[in-house]
PDB file of C-alpha atoms in Angstrom:
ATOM      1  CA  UNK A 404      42.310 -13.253  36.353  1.00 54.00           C
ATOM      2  CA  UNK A 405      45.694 -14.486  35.705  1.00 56.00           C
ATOM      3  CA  UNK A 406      44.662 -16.156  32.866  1.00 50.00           C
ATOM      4  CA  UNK A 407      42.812 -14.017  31.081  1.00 50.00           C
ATOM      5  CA  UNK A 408      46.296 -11.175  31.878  1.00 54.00           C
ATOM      6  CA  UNK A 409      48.199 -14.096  29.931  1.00 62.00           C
ATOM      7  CA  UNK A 410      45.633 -14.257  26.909  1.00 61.00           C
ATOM      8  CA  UNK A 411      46.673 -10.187  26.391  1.00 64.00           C
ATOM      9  CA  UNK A 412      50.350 -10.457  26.260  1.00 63.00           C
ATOM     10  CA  UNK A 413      50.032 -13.363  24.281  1.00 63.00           C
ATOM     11  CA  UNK A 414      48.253 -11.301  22.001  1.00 65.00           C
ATOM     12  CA  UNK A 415      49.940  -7.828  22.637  1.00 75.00           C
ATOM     13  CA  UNK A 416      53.341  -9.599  22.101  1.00 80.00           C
ATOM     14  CA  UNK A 417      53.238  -9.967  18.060  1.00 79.00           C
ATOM     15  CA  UNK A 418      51.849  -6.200  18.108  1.00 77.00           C
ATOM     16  CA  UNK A 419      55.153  -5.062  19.989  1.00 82.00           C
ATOM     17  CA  UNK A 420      57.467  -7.192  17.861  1.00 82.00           C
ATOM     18  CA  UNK A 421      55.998  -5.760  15.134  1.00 79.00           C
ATOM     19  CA  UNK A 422      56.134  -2.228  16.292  1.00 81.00           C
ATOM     20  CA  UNK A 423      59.695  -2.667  17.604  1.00 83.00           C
ATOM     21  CA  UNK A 424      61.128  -4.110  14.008  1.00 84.00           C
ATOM     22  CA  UNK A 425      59.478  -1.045  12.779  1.00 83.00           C
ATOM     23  CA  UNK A 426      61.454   0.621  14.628  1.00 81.00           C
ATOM     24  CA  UNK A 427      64.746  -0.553  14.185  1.00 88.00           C
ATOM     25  CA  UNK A 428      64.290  -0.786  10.164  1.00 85.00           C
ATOM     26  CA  UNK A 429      65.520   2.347   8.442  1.00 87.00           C
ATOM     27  CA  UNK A 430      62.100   4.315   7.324  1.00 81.00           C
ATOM     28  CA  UNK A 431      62.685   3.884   3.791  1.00 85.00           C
ATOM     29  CA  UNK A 432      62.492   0.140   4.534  1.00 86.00           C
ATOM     30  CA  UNK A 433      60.066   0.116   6.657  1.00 80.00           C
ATOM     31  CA  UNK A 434      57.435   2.750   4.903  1.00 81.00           C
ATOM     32  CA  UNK A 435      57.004   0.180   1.659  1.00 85.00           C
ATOM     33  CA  UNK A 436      55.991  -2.463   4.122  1.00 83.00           C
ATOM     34  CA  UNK A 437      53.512  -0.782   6.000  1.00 82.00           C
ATOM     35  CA  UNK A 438      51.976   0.628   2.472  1.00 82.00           C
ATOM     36  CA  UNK A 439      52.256  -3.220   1.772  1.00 83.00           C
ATOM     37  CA  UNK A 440      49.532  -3.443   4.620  1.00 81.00           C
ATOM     38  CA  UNK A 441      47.361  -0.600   3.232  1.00 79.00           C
ATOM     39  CA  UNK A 442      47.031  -2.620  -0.056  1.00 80.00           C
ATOM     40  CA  UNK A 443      46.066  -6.001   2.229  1.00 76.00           C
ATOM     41  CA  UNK A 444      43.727  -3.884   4.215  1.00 77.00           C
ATOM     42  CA  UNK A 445      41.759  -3.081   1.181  1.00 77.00           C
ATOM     43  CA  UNK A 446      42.028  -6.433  -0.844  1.00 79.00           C
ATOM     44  CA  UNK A 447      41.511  -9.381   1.884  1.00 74.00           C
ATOM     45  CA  UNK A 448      38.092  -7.143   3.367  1.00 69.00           C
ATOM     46  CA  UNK A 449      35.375  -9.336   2.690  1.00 65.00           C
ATOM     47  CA  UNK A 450      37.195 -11.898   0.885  1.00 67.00           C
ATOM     48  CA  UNK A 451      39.548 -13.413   3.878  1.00 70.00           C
ATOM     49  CA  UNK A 452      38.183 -11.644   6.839  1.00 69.00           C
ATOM     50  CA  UNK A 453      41.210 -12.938   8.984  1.00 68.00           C
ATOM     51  CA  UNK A 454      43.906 -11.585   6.998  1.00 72.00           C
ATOM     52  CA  UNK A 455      42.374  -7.917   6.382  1.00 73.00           C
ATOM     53  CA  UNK A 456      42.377  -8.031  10.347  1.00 78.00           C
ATOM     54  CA  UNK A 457      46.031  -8.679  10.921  1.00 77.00           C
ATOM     55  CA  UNK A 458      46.700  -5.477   8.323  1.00 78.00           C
ATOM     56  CA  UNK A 459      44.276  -3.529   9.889  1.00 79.00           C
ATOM     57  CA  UNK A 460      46.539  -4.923  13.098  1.00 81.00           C
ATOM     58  CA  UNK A 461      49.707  -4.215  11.179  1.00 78.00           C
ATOM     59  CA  UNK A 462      49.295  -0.860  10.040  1.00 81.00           C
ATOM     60  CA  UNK A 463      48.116   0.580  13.981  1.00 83.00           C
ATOM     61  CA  UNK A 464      50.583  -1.015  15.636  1.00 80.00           C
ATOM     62  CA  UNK A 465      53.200  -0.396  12.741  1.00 79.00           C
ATOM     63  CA  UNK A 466      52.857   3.571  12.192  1.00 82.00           C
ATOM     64  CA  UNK A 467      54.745   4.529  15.387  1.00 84.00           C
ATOM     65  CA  UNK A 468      57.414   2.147  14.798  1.00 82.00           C
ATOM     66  CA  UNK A 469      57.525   3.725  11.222  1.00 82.00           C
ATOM     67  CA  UNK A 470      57.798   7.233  12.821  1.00 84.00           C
ATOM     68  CA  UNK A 471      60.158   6.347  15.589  1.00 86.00           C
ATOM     69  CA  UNK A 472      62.330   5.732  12.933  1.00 83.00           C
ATOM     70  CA  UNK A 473      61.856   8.582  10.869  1.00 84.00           C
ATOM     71  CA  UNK A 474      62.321  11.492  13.326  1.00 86.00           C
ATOM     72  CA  UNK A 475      65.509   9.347  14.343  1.00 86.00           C
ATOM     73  CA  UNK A 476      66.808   9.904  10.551  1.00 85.00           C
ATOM     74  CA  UNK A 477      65.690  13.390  11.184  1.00 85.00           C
ATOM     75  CA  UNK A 478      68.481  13.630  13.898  1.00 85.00           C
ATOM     76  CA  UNK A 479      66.169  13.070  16.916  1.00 81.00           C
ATOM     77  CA  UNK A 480      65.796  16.890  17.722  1.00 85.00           C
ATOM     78  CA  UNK A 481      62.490  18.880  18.466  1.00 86.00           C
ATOM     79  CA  UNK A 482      61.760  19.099  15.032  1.00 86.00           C
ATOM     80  CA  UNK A 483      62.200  15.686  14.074  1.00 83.00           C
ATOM     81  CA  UNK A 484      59.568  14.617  17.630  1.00 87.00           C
ATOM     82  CA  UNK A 485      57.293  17.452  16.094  1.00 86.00           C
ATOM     83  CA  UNK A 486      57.280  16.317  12.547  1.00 83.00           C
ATOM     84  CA  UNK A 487      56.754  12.665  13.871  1.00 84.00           C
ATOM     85  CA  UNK A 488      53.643  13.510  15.993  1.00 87.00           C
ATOM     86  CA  UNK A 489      52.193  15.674  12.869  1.00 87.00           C
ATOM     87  CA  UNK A 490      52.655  12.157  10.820  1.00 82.00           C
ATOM     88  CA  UNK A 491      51.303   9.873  13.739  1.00 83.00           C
ATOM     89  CA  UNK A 492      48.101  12.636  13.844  1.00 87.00           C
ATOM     90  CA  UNK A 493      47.856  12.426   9.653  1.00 84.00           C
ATOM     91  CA  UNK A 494      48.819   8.253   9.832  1.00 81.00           C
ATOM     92  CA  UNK A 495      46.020   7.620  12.379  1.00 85.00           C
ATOM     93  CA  UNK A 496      43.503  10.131  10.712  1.00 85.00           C
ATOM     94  CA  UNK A 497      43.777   8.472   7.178  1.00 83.00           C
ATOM     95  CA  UNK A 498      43.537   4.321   8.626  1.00 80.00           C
ATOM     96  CA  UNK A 499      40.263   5.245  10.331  1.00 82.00           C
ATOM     97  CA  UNK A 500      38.832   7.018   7.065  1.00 82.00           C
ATOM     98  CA  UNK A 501      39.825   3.734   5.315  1.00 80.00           C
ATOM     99  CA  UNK A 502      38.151   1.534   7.782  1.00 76.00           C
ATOM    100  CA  UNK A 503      35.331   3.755   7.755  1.00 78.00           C
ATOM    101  CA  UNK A 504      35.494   3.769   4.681  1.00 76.00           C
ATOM    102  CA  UNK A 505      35.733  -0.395   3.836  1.00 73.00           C
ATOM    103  CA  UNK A 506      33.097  -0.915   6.719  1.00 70.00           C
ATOM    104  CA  UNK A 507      30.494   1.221   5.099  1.00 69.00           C
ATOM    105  CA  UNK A 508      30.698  -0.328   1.538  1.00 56.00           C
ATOM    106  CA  UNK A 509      27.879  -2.757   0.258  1.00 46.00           C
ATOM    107  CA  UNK A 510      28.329  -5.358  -1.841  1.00 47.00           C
ATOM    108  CA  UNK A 511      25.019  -6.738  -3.450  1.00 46.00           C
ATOM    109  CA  UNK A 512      24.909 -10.099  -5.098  1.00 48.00           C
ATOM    110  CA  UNK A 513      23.631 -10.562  -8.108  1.00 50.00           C
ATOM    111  CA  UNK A 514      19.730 -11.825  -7.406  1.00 48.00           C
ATOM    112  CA  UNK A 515      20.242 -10.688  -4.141  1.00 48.00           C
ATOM    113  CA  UNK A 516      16.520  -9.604  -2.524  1.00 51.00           C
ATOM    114  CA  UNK A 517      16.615  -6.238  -1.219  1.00 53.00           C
ATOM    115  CA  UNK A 518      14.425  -6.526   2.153  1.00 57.00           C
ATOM    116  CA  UNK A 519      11.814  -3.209   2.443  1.00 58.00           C
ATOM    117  CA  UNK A 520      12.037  -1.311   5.741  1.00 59.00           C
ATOM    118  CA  UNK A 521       9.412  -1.206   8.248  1.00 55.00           C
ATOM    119  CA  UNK A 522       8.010   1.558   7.359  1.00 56.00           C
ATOM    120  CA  UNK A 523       8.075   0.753   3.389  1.00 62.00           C
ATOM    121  CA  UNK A 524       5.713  -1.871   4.342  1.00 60.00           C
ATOM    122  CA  UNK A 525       3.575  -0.199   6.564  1.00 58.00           C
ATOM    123  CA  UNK A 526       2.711   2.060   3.786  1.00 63.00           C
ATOM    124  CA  UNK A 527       2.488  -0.551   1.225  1.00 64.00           C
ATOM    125  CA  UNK A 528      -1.211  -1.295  -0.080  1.00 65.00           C
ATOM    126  CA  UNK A 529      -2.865  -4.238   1.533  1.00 63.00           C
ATOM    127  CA  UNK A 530      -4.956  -6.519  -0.728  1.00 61.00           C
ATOM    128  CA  UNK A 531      -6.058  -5.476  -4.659  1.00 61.00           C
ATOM    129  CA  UNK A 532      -6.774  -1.962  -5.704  1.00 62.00           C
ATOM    130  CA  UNK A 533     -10.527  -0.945  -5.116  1.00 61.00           C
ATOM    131  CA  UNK A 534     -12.793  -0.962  -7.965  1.00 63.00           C
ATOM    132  CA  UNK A 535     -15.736   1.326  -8.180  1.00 69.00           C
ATOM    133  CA  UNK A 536     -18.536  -0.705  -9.476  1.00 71.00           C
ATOM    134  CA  UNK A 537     -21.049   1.796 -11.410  1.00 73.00           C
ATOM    135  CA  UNK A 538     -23.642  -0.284 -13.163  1.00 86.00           C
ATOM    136  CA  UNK A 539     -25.158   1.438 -16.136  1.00 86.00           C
ATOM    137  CA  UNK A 540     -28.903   1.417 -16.374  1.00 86.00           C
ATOM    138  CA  UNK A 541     -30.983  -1.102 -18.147  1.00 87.00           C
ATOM    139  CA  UNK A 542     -33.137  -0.293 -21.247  1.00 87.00           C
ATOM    140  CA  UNK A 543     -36.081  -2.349 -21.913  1.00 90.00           C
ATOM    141  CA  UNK A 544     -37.941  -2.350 -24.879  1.00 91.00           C
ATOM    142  CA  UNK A 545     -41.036  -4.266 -25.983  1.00 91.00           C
ATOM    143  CA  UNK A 546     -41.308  -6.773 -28.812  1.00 90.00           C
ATOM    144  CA  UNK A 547     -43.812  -6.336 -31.431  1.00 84.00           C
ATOM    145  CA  UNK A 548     -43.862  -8.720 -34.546  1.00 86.00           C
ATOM    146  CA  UNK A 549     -40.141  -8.365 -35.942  1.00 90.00           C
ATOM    147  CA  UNK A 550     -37.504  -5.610 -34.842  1.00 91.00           C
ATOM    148  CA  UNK A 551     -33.821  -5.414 -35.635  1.00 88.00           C
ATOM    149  CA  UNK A 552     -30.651  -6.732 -34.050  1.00 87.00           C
ATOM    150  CA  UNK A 553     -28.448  -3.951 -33.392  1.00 84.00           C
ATOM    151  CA  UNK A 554     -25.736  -6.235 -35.181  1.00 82.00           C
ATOM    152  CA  UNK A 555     -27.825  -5.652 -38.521  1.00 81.00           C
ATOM    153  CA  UNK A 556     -29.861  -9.053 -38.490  1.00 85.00           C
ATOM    154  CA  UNK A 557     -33.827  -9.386 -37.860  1.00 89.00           C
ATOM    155  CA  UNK A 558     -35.587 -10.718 -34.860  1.00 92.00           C
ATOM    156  CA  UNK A 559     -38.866 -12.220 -34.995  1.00 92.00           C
ATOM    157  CA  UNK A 560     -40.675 -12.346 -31.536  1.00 93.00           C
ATOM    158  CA  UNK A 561     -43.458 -15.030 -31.675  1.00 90.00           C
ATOM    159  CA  UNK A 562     -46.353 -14.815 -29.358  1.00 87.00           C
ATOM    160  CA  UNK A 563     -46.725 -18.000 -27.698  1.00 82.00           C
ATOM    161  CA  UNK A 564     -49.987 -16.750 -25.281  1.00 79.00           C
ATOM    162  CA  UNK A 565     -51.055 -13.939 -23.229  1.00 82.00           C
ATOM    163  CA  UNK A 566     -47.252 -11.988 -22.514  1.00 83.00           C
ATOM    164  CA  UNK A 567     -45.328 -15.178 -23.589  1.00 88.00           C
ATOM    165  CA  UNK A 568     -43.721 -16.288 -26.805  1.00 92.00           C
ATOM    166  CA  UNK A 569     -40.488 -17.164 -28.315  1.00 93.00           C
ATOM    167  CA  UNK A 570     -37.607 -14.664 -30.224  1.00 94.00           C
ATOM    168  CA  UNK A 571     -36.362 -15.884 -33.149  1.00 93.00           C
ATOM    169  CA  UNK A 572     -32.420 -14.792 -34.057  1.00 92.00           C
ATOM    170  CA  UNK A 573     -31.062 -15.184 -37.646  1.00 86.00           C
ATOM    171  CA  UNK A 574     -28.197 -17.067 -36.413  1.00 82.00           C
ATOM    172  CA  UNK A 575     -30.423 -19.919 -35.690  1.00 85.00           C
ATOM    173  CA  UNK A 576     -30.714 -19.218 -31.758  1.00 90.00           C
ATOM    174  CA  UNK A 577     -34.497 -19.888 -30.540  1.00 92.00           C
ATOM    175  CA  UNK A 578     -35.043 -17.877 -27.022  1.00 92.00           C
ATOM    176  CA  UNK A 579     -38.592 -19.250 -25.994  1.00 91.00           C
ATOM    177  CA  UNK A 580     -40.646 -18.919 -23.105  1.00 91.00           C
ATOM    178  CA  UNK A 581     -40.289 -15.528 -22.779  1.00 93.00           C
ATOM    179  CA  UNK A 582     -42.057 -12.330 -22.100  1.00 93.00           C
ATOM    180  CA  UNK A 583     -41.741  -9.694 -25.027  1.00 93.00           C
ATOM    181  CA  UNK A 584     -39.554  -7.281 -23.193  1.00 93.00           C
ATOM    182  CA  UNK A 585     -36.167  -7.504 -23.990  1.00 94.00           C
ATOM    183  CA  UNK A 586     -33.042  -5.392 -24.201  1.00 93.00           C
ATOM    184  CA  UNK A 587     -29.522  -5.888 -25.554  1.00 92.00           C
ATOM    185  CA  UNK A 588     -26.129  -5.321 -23.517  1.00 89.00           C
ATOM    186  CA  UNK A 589     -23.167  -2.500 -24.231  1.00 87.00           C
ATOM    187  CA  UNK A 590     -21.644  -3.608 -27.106  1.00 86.00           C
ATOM    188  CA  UNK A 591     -24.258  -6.495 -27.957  1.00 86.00           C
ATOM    189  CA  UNK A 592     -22.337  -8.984 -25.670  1.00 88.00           C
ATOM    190  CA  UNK A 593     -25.558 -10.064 -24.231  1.00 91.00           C
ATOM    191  CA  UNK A 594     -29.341 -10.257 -25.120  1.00 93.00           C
ATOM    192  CA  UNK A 595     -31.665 -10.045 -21.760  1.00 94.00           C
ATOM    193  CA  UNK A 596     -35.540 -10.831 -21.767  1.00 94.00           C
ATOM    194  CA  UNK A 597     -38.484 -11.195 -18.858  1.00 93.00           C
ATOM    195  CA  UNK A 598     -39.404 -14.432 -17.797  1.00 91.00           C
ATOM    196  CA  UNK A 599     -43.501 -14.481 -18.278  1.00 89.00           C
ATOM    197  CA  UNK A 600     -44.927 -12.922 -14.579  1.00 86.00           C
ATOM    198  CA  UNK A 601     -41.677 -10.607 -14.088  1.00 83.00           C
ATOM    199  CA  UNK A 602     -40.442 -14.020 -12.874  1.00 88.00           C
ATOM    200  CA  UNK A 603     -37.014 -13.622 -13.331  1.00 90.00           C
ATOM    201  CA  UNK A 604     -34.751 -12.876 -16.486  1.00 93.00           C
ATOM    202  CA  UNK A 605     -33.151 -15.149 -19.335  1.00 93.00           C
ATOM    203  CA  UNK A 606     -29.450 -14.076 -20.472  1.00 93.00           C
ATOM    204  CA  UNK A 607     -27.768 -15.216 -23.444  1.00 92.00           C
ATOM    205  CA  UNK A 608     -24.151 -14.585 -23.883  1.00 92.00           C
ATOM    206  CA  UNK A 609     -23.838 -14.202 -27.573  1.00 89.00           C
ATOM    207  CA  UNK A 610     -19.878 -14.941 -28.051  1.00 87.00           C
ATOM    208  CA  UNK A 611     -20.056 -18.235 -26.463  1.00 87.00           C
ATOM    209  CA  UNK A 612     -23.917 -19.191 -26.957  1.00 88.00           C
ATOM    210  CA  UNK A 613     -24.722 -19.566 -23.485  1.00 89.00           C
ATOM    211  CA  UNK A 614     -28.401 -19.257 -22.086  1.00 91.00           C
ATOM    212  CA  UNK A 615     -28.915 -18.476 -18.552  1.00 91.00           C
ATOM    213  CA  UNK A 616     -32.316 -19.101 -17.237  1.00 91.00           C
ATOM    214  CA  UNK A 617     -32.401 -17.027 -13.920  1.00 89.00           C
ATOM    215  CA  UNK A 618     -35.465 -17.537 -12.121  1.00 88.00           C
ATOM    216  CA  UNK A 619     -35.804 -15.107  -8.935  1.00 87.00           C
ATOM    217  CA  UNK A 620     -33.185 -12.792  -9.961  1.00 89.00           C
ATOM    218  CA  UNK A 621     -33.506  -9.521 -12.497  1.00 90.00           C
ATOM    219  CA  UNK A 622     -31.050  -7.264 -14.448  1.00 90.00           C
ATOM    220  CA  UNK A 623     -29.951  -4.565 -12.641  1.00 88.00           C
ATOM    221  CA  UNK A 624     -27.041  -2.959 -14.891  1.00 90.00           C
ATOM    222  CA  UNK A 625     -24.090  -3.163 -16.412  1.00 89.00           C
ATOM    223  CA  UNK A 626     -20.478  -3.255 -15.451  1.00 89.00           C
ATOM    224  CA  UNK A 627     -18.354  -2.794 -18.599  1.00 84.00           C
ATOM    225  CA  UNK A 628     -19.789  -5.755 -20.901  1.00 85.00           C
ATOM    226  CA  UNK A 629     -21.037  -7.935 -17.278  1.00 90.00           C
ATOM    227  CA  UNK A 630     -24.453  -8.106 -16.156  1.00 92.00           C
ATOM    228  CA  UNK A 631     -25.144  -7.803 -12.640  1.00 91.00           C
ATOM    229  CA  UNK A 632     -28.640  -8.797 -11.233  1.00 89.00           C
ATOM    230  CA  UNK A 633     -30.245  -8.626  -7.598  1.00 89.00           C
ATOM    231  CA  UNK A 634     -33.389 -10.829  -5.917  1.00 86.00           C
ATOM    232  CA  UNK A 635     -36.096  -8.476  -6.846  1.00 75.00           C
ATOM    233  CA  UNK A 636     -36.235  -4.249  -7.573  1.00 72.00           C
ATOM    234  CA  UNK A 637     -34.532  -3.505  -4.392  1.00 76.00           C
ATOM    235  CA  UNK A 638     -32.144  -6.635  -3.916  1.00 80.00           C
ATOM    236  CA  UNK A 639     -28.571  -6.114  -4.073  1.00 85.00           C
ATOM    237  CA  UNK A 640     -26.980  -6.298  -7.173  1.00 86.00           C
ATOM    238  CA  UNK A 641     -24.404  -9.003  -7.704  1.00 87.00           C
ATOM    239  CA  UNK A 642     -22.463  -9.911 -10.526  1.00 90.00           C
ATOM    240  CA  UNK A 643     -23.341 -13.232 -13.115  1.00 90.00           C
ATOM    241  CA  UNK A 644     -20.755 -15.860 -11.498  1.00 88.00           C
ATOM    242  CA  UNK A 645     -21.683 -15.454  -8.150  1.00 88.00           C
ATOM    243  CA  UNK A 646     -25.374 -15.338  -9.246  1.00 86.00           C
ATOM    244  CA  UNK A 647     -24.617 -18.710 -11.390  1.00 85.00           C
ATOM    245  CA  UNK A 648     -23.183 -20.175  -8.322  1.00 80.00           C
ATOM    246  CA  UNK A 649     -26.443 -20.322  -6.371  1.00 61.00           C
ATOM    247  CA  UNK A 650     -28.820 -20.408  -9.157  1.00 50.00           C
ATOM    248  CA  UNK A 651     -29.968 -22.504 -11.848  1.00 44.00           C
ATOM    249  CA  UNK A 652     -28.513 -22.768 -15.274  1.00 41.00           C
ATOM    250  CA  UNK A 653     -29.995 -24.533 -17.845  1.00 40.00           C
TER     251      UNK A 653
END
């Protein structure tokens, strides 16, 4: 206990020293240094934390020196005590708006991450934005002899046997062992046909010249340019990569 009364004076005792010089000092001596303190109050916070203390220090523990010593220039009379208290209420008033004031201030660093609140991320989407998947509906059509690719060229469907043959393209591309129904994709991405048997479907992506023989698996629409395809009339439809991934390609 008597310890911890010795750690107080010891610090109490600069406070009073610096109150009583206050004091003593004429007022328009001793008002330039406490002002002195305002301007260290302001620069040292959050640059040297230690020194903006010992303002903040200085300028409590300063102001009633400061006023002692003006209402004693004043003559000391009931005036002078009245104005002093008025400055002591206005002194005291204006430090705690300026610590108020430096305390509430924000510095951000440049690249500085801003952390969301709680409830900024309890709002915040979890996981991709949905996508409605609305397959448009397939159109077959039946091969006869030679028809037309939508692109301009001709297509010659060969029969091969009893609903089997072989299509033709003019690009050079030879689709055989196929059934004559056929149908092209939006935007002639893709050209589908019937395995013989309604075995399955062949698809033949036209940019890249890929031929997927699908056995098991037919068209069920299109998403955008994609194909999507399901095991039999009333599988569910899935789209071509995860179909290629347990299937056969050839």
């Amino acid at each position: 206990m008597a310890a911890h009364v010795t750690r107080r004076w010891v610090h109490l005792l600069p406070a009073l020293a610096w109150m009583g010089l206050m004091a003593l000092l004429p007022w328009w001596m001793g008002l330039p240094l406490w002002l002195l303190l305002v301007l260290g109050a302001v620069m040292f916070h959050h640059r040297i934390e230690h020194y903006a203390e010992l303002s903040r220090r200085g300028l409590r523990w300063g102001l009633p020196g400061l006023l002692f010593a003006a209402q004693r220039a004043l003559g000391g009379d009931l005036l002078a005590w009245g104005v002093a208290l008025l400055g002591a209420l206005a002194g005291y008033s204006l430090i705690a708006l300026m610590e108020s004031l430096l305390d509430r201030r924000v510095t951000h660093k440049p690249g500085a991450t801003v952390t969301p609140e709680w409830s900024e991320l309890a709002m915040a989407p979890v996981g991709p934005p949905a996508h409605i998947i609305e397959l448009a509906r397939v159109s077959w059509n039946e091969a006869a002899g030679e028809f037309m690719d939508p692109e301009g060229d001709s297509v010659r469907f060969e029969q091969r046997g009893t609903g089997r043959g072989r299509y033709v393209f003019a690009q050079g591309r030879v689709i055989d062992r196929a059934s004559p129904h056929y149908c092209f994709g939006p935007n002639d991405h893709w050209f589908a046909a019937r395995l013989p048997g309604d075995r399955g479907d062949i698809l033949w992506d036209r940019h890249n010249d890929h031929v997927h023989r699908l056995a098991g698996w037919v068209l069920s629409g299109w998403d955008g340019e994609q194909p999507w395809l399901a095991r039999g009339a009333d599988g569910v439809p899935t789209p071509l990569h995860e179909v290629l991934g347990r299937g056969r390609r050839h």
